[in-house]
């Protein structure tokens, strides 16, 4: 059993852009704990029990704010104003073309050069098990139109489920919004070990075809008969090296599934089991799709991939399950819309439910 890092609150305290940063801890009566910094709303630690009741840290992250800022920018982050890619860094809304910050040429990725993963949210701990985080995306920020205030509430319940609930509103003009959480999981409790033995089920019969720059083309493709089919449980590593253009493009799994559930309903997106520890993670959300990523671009580089307890995060040492609206939906009318009219609200939830098998 790998011991988990003892994170210190003072190591996350600073002031960034005039807002103080801190480390907050959510606990339940069953012993589970979740630690979050308001810099990027990053989940930096989740302590969850294995089948014998022993707690282990099941997410990758860093031990200090300084290391967090030098590390993988998406790791543990809340992603906005627009998660995923926007093709060509441009979209048209109500007849007006908007050009967004290009940070993954030729595209915009995860909100641009300084999306929410680089922003410090105002934070208020509501009680021992819940945390409120707020931020206001300004009109023109990263090239997006309109003022967009967002409120997040992270809640840990007595069933060992962590819920991330958000509300946002187009305060003054039409805009677009697409949110997700980008936590990097390793259910073994050893964050440097491979996740290829983790057994996954994904509730999606179609995936979004991608162009050569990893932007959705608008085509939804049936997974039947492909190595992308996780409707029945399969280890991440069972077919990751198979001959398929989407696996070659992403250097592993890095694609978006359309989830088979009613629109807007809270439904099961995916389930992952680590056979060794018995830990189970179920991911539920209100969003129409889920990005499945197997840590293909974790490279073991220092300082970017040097994490808690001096662990080097290497390729396939974590997986991400990122519920959201479809990437590039701003440019594909057939996708569920991410546009908001003035005064329109966007609300959603992601639930990470932990258990054992």
Short mmCIF file of N, CA and C in Angstrom, two decimals, residues 17 28 31 40 50 98 105 121-122 141 179 233 255 265 291 296 317 322 348 354:
data_model
loop_
_atom_site.label_atom_id
_atom_site.label_comp_id
_atom_site.label_asym_id
_atom_site.label_seq_id
_atom_site.Cartn_x
_atom_site.Cartn_y
_atom_site.Cartn_z
N UNK A 17 -3.47 37.49 -8.74
CA UNK A 17 -4.38 38.46 -9.36
C UNK A 17 -5.32 39.08 -8.33
N UNK A 28 -16.40 13.36 5.01
CA UNK A 28 -17.65 12.77 5.47
C UNK A 28 -17.38 11.88 6.67
N UNK A 31 -14.92 8.71 6.62
CA UNK A 31 -13.47 8.84 6.56
C UNK A 31 -12.93 9.32 5.24
N UNK A 40 -7.75 27.47 -10.02
CA UNK A 40 -8.22 26.55 -11.05
C UNK A 40 -9.26 25.56 -10.57
N UNK A 50 -10.30 1.20 -0.04
CA UNK A 50 -10.27 0.00 -0.87
C UNK A 50 -11.21 -1.04 -0.27
N UNK A 98 -16.48 35.34 -33.86
CA UNK A 98 -15.61 35.59 -32.70
C UNK A 98 -14.36 34.73 -32.85
N UNK A 105 -2.52 25.17 -31.43
CA UNK A 105 -2.64 25.54 -32.85
C UNK A 105 -3.08 24.38 -33.74
N UNK A 121 -10.50 31.35 -8.19
CA UNK A 121 -11.91 31.57 -7.88
C UNK A 121 -12.04 32.07 -6.43
N UNK A 122 -13.04 32.89 -6.20
CA UNK A 122 -13.40 33.23 -4.82
C UNK A 122 -13.96 31.99 -4.15
N UNK A 141 -13.04 38.14 -22.61
CA UNK A 141 -11.97 37.33 -22.03
C UNK A 141 -11.67 36.12 -22.93
N UNK A 179 -18.64 23.31 -19.74
CA UNK A 179 -17.82 23.05 -18.56
C UNK A 179 -17.56 21.56 -18.38
N UNK A 233 -17.61 -4.35 -20.10
CA UNK A 233 -16.37 -4.04 -19.38
C UNK A 233 -15.14 -4.58 -20.10
N UNK A 255 -10.93 10.48 -26.74
CA UNK A 255 -12.05 10.79 -27.63
C UNK A 255 -13.33 10.93 -26.83
N UNK A 265 -30.85 14.63 -18.43
CA UNK A 265 -31.05 13.80 -17.24
C UNK A 265 -29.71 13.43 -16.61
N UNK A 291 -15.61 12.69 -22.38
CA UNK A 291 -14.28 12.49 -22.94
C UNK A 291 -13.58 11.42 -22.12
N UNK A 296 -2.25 9.83 -22.08
CA UNK A 296 -1.29 9.53 -23.15
C UNK A 296 -0.14 10.54 -23.23
N UNK A 317 -0.47 6.55 -16.62
CA UNK A 317 -0.54 6.40 -15.16
C UNK A 317 -1.81 7.02 -14.58
N UNK A 322 -14.39 12.98 -18.53
CA UNK A 322 -14.75 14.39 -18.52
C UNK A 322 -16.13 14.60 -19.15
N UNK A 348 -25.52 22.37 -14.51
CA UNK A 348 -25.15 20.97 -14.74
C UNK A 348 -24.50 20.37 -13.52
N UNK A 354 -17.78 6.74 -5.39
CA UNK A 354 -16.78 5.72 -5.09
C UNK A 354 -17.40 4.56 -4.34
#
